[in-house]
CSV table of C-alpha atoms and ligand atoms in Angstrom, one decimal:
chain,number,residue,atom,x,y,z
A,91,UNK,CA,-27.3,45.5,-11.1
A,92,UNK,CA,-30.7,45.8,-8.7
A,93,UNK,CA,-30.9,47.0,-5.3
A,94,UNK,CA,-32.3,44.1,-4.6
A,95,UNK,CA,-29.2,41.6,-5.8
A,96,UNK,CA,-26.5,43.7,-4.3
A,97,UNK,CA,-28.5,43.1,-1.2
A,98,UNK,CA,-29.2,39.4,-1.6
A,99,UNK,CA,-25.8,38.1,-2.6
A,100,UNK,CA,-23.7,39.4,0.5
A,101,UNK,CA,-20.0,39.9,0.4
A,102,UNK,CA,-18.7,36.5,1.7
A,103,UNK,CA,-20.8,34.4,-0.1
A,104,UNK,CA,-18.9,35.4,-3.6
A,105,UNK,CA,-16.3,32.4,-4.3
A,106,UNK,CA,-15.8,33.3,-7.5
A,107,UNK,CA,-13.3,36.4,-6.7
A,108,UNK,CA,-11.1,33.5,-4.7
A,109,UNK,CA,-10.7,31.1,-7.5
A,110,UNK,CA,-10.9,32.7,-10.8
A,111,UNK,CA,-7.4,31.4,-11.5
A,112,UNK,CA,-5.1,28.7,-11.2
A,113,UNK,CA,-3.0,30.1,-8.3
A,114,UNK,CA,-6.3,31.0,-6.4
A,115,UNK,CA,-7.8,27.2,-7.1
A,116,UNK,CA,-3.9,25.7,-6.0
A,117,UNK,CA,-3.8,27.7,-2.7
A,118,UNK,CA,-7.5,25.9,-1.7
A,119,UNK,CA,-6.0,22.7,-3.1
A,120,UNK,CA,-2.4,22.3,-0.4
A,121,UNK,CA,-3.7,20.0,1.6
A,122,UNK,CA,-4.3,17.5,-1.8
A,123,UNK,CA,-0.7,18.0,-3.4
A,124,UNK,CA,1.1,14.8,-4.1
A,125,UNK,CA,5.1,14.9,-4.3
A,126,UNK,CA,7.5,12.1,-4.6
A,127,UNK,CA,7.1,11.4,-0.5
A,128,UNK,CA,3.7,10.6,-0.2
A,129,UNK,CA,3.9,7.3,-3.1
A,130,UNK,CA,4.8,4.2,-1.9
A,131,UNK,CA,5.3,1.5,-5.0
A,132,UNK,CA,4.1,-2.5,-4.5
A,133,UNK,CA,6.4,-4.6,-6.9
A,134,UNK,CA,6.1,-8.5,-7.0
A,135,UNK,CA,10.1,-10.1,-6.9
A,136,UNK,CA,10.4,-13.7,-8.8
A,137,UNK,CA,12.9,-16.3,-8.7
A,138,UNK,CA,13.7,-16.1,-12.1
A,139,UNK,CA,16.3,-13.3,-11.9
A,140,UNK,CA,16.1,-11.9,-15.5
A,141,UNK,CA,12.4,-12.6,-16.0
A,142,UNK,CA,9.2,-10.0,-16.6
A,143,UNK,CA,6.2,-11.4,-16.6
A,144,UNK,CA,3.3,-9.0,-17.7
A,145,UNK,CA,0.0,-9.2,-15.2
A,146,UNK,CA,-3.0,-9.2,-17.9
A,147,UNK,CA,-5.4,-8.2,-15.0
A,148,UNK,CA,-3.4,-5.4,-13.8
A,149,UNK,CA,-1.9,-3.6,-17.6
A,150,UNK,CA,1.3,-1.9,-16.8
A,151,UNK,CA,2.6,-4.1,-14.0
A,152,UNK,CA,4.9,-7.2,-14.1
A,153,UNK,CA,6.4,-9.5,-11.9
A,154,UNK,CA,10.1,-8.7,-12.0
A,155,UNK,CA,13.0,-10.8,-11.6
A,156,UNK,CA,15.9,-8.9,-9.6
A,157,UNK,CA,17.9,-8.0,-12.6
A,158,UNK,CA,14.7,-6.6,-14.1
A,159,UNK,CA,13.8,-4.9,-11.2
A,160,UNK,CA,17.3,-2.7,-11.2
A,161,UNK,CA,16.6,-1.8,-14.5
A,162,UNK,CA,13.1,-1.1,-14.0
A,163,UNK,CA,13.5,0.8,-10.5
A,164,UNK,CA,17.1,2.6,-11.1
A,165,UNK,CA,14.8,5.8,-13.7
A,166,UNK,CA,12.4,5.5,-11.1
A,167,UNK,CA,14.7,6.4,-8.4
A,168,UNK,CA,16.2,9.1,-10.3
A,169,UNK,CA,12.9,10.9,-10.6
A,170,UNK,CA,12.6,10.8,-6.4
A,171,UNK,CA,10.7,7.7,-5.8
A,172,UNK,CA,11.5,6.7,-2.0
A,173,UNK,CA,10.0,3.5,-1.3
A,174,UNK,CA,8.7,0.3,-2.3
A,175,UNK,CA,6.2,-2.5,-0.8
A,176,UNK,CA,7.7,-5.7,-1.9
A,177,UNK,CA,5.9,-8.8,-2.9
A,178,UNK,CA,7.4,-12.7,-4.1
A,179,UNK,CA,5.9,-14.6,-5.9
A,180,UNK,CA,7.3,-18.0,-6.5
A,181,UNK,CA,6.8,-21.1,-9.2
A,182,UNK,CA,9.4,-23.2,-8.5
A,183,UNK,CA,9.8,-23.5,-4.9
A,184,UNK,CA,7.4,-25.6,-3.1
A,185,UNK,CA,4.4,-24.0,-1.3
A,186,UNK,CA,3.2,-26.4,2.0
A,187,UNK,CA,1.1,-25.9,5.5
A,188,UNK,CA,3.5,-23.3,7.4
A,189,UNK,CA,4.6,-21.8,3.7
A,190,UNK,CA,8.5,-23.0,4.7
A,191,UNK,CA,9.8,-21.0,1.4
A,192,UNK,CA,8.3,-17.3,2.9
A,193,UNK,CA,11.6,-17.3,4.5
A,194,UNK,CA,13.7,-19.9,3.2
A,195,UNK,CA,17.7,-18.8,1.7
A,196,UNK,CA,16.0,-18.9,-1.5
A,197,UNK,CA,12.7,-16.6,-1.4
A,198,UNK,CA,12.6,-13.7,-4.0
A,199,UNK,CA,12.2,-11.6,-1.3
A,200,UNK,CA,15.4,-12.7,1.0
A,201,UNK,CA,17.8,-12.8,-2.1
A,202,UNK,CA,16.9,-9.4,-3.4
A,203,UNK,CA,17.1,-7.2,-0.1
A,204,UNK,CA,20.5,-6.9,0.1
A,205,UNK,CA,20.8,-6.3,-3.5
A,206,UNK,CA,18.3,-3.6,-3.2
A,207,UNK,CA,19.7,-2.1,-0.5
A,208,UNK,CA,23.6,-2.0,-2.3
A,209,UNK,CA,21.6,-0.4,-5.9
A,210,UNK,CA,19.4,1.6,-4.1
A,211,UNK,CA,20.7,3.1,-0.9
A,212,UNK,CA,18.1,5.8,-0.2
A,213,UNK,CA,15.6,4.0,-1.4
A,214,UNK,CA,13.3,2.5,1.6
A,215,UNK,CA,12.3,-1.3,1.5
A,216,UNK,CA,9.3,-2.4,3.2
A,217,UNK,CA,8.3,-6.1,2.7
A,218,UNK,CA,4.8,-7.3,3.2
A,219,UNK,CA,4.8,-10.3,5.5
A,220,UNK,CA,2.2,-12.9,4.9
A,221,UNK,CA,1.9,-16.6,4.7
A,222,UNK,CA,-0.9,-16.7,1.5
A,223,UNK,CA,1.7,-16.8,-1.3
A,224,UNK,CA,3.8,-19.5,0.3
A,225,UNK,CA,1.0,-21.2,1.8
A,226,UNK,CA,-0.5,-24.8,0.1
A,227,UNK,CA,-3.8,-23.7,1.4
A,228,UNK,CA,-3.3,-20.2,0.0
A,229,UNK,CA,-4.7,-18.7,3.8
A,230,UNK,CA,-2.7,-15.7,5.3
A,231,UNK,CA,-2.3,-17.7,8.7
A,232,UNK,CA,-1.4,-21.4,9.5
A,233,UNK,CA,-4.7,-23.7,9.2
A,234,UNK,CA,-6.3,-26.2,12.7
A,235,UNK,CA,-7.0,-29.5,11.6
A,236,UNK,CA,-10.5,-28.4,10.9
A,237,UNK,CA,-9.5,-25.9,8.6
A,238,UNK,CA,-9.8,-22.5,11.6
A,239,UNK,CA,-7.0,-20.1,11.9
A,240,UNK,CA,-4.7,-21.0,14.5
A,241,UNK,CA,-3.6,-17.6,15.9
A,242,UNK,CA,-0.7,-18.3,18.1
A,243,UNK,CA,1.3,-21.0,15.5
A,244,UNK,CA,0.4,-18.1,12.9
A,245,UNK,CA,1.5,-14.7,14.4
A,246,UNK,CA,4.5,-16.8,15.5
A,247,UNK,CA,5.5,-17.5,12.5
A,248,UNK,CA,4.5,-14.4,11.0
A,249,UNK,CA,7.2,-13.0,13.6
A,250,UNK,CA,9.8,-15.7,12.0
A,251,UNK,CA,9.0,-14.4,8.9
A,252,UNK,CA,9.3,-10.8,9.7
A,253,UNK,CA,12.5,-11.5,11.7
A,254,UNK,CA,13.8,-13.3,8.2
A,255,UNK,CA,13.5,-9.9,6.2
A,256,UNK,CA,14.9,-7.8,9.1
A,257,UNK,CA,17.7,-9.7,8.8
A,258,UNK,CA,17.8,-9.7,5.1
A,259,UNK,CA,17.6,-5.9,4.6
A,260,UNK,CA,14.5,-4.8,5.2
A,261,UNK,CA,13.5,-0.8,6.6
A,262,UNK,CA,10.0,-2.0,7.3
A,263,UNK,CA,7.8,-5.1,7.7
A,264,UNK,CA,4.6,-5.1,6.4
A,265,UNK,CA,1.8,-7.4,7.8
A,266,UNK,CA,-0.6,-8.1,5.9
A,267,UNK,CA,-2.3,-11.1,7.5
A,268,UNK,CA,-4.4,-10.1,9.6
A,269,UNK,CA,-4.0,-12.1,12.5
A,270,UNK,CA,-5.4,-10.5,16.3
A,271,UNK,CA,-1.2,-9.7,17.9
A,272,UNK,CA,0.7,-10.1,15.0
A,273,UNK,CA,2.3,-6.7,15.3
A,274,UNK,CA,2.7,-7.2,19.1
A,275,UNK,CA,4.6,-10.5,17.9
A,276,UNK,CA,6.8,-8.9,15.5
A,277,UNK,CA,7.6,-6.1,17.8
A,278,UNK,CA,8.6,-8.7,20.2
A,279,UNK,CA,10.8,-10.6,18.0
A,280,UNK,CA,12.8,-7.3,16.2
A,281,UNK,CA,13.5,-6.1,20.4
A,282,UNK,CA,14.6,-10.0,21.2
A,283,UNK,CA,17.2,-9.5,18.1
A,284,UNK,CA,18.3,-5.9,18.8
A,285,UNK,CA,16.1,-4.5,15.7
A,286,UNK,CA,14.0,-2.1,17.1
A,287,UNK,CA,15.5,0.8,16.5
A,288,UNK,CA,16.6,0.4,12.7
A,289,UNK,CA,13.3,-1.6,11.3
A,290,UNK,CA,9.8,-0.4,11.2
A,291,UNK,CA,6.4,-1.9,11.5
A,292,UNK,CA,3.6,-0.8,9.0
A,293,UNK,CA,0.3,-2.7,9.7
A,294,UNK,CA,-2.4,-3.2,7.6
A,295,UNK,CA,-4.4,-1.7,10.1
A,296,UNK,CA,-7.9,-1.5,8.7
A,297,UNK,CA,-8.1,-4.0,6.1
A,298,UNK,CA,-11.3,-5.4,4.6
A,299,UNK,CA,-12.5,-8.3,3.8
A,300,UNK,CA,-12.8,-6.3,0.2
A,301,UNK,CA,-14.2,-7.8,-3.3
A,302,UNK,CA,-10.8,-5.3,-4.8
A,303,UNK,CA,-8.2,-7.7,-4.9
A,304,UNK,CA,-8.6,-10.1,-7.7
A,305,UNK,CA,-6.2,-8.8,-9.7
A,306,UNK,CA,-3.6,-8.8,-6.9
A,307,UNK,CA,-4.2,-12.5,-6.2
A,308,UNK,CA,-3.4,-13.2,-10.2
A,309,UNK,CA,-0.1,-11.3,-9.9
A,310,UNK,CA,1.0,-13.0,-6.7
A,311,UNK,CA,-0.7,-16.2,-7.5
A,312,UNK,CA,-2.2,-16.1,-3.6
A,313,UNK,CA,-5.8,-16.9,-3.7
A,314,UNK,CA,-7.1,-19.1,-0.8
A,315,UNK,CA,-7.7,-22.8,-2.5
A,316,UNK,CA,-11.0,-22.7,-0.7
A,317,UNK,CA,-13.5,-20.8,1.5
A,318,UNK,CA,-12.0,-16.8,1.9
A,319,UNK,CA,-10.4,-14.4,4.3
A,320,UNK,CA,-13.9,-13.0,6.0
A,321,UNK,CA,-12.9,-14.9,9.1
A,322,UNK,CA,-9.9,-12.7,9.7
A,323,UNK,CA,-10.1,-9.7,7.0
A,324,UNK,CA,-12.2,-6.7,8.7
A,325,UNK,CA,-16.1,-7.1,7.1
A,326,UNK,CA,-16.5,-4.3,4.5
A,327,UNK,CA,-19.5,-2.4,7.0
A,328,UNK,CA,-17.5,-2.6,10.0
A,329,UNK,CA,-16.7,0.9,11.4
A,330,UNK,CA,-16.5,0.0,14.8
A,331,UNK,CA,-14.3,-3.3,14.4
A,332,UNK,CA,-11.9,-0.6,11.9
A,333,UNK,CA,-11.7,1.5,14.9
A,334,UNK,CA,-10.8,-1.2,17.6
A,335,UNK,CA,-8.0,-2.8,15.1
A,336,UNK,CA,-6.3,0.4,14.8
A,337,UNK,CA,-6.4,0.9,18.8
A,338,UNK,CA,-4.9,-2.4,18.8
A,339,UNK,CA,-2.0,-2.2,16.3
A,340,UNK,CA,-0.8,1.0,18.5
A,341,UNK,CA,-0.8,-0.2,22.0
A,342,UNK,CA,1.1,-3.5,20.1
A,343,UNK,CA,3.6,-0.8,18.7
A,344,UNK,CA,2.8,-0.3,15.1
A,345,UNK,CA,4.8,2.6,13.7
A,346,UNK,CA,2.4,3.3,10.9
A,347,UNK,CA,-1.0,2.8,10.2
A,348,UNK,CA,-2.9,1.6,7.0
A,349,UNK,CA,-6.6,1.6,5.5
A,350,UNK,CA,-6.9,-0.9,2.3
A,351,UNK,CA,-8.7,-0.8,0.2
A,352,UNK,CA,-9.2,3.0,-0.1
A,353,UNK,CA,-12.3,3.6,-2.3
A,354,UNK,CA,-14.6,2.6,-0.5
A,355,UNK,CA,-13.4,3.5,3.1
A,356,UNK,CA,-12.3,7.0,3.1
A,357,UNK,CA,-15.0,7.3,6.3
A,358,UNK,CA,-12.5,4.9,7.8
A,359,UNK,CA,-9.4,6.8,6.8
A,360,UNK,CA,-10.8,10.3,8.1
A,361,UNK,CA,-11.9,8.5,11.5
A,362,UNK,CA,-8.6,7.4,11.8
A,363,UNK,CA,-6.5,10.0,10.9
A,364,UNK,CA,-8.5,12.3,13.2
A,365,UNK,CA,-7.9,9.5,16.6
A,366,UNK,CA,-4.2,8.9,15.6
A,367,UNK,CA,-2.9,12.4,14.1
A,368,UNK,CA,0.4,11.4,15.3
A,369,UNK,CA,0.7,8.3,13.4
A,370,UNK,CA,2.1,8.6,9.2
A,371,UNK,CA,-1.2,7.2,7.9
A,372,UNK,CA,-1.2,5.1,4.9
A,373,UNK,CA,-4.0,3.9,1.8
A,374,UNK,CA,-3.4,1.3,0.0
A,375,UNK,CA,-5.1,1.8,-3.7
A,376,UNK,CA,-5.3,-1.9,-4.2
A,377,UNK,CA,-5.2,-3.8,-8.1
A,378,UNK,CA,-9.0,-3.5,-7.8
A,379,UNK,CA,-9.0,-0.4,-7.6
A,380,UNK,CA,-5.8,0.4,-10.0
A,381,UNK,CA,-7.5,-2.0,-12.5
A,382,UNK,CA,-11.2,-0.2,-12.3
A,383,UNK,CA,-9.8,3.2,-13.0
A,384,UNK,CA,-7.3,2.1,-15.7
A,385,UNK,CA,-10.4,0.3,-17.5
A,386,UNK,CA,-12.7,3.2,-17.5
A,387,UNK,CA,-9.6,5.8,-18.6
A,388,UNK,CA,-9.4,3.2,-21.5
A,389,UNK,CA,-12.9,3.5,-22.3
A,390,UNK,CA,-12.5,7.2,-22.6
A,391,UNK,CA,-14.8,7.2,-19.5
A,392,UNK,CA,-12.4,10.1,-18.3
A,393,UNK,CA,-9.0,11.3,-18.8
A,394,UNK,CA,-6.9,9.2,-16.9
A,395,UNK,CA,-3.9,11.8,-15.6
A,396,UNK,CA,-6.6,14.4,-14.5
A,397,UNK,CA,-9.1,11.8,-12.9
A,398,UNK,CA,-6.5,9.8,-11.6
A,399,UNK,CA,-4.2,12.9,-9.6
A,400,UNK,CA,-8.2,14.0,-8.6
A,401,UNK,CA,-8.3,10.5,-7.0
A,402,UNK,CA,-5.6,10.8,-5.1
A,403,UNK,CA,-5.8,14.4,-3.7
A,404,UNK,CA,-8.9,13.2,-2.5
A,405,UNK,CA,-6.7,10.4,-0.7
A,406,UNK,CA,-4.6,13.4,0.9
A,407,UNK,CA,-7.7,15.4,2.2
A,408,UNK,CA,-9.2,13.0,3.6
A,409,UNK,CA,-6.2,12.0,5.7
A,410,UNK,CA,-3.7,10.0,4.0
A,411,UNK,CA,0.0,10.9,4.2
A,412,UNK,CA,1.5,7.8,1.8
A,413,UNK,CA,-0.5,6.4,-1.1
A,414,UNK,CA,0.3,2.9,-1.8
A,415,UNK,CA,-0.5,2.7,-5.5
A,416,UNK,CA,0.6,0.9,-8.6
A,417,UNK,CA,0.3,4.1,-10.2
A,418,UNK,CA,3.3,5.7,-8.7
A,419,UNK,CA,5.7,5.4,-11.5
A,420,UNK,CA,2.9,7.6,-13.9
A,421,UNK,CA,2.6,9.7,-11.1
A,422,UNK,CA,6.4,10.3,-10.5
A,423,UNK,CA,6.5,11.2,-14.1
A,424,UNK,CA,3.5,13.8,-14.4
A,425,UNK,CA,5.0,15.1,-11.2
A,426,UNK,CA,8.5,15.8,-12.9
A,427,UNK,CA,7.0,17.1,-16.0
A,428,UNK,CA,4.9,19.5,-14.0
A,429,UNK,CA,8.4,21.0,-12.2
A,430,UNK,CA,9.6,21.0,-15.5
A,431,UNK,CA,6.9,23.3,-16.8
B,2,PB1,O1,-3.4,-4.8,-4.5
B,2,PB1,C1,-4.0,-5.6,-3.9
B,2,PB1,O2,-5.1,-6.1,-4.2
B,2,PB1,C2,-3.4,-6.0,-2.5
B,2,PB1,C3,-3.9,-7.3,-2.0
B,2,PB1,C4,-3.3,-7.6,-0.6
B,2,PB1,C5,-1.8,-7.5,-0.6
B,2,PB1,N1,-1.4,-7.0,0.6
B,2,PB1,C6,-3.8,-8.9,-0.1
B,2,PB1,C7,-5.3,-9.1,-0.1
B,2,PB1,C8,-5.8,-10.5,-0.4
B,2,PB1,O3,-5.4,-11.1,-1.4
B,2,PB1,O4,-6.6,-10.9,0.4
B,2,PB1,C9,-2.9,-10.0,0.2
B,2,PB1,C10,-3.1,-10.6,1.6
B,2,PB1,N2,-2.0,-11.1,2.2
């Protein structure tokens, strides 16, 4: 070797002695490990107890009926998952203005806490809250006459709501309106009925306005019937307006904080993260995103496992300590396999 390149290349700058094997690569990779902990799994509850109904937009997730869901959750459990986000989705109850069946004795989602909590008692239930699948209109708040947002009748009964699921079962409520004081309102409500200290309050803290979540509004049949959500969802280039929401959601007395979608906001994630290191910070890899990757794994565009776990140490590193993903189930498995090994 010259005189000259054992001058040049001084003694830090060679990274090749620090990762020339896979115990060198995994002790620069720690920060990006995913266990059992840091999955959160969505799953849409029906009426219809002993129903599946595949999603063709999403492959590889169904709607469940109760029955199904103890079947399909009980191996799942086994292999350490810890908590779901759940989702109804109903056909035969009637959706109106004020979506009266989010709550009503016979929602999906009221009918199955219990249950889920007798099956499944480690397992921790948070509920997203939001008025879009029960609602005629298919809006996550409660409409004006002109068609606006009315704010106050919506965060109030967003609280209702929230208050119904408490009751029901749930660990956590998630909001995913969107509505300015809804986690101030919900807050308010679980102290009013002595629930403060047993149920939780996730917000969707930093949620865009995204183009991701087509797939999801097939599966929970929750598309607005017209106009869209950019009146309340965040707008995809807003940094600033991210920032302000998640100061708001924690003087209101969120317990956890969210960024959805993911992909595309990992700037938001890390800003986050970095004002709020106290708070367990959560993504939310939404069917956009779950239905982009799956497509281009199918298309031999990449290997899914390895692109996919890639993906979501990237999630981990950049901040997130809980991945909402409808990949958890594959995960839990590689993750087993890989203990096995
Ligand atoms: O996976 C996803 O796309 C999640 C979509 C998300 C569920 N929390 C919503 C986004 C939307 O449809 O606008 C539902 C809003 N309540």
């Amino acid at each position: 070797m010259s005189e000259a390149y054992k001058k040049m290349v001084q003694k830090k700058h060679i990274l090749h002695s620090s990762i020339f094997n896979q115990t060198m690569r995994d002790w620069h990779s720690l920060k990006t490990e995913i266990t059992p902990k840091n999955l959160m799994y969505p799953v849409f509850i029906i009426e219809a107890e002993n129903e599946l109904q595949e999603i063709p937009s999403m492959p590889g997730v169904a709607r469940y009926g109760i029955n199904k869901l103890k079947e399909y959750l009980t191996p799942l459990v086994q292999k350490g998952l810890t908590s779901v986000l759940v989702f109804g989705v109903i056909s035969s109850l009637s959706k109106d203005e004020s979506a009266t069946n989010a709550d009503s004795p016979n929602n999906p989602v009221v009918q199955a806490l219990p249950l889920l909590r007798k099956w499944f008692p480690n397992l921790t239930i948070a509920c997203d809250v939001c008025l879009c699948p029960y609602s005629s209109h298919g809006h996550c708040g409660i409409l004006t006459d002109k068609g606006h947002i009315d704010n106050a009748r919506s965060i109030k009964r967003i609280a209702e709501i929230s208050l119904a699921y408490a009751k029901a079962g749930a660990h956590i409520i998630a909001p995913s309106d969107m509505m300015d004081g809804r986690i101030g309102a919900i807050k308010s409500i679980l102290i009013e009925n002595d629930l403060q200290n047993t149920v939780s309050v996730l917000s969707y803290t930093c949620k865009f306005a995204s183009s991701f979540y087509g797939p999801f509004r097939d599966a929970a049949k929750s598309a607005p019937a017209s106009g869209d959500r950019k009146c309340y969802q965040l707008p995809p280039g807003g940094a600033g307006v991210a920032l302000r929401a998640a100061e708001r959601d924690v003087e209101e007395g969120a317990d956890f904080l969210m960024v959805k979608p993911i992909m595309a906001y990992m700037d938001i994630l890390k800003q986050v993260k970095d004002k709020y290191p106290e708070y367990p910070m959560f993504v939310y890899q939404v069917s956009g995103e779950y239905s982009m990757i799956y497509g281009a794994a199918q298309k031999g565009v990449f290997d899914l496992k390895t692109a996919l776990m890639e993906i979501l140490g990237s999630y981990r590193r950049a901040g997130a300590d809980v991945i909402i993903t409808y990949y958890t189930p594959l995960v839990l498995d590689w993750i087993a396999l890989k203990h096995k090994l």
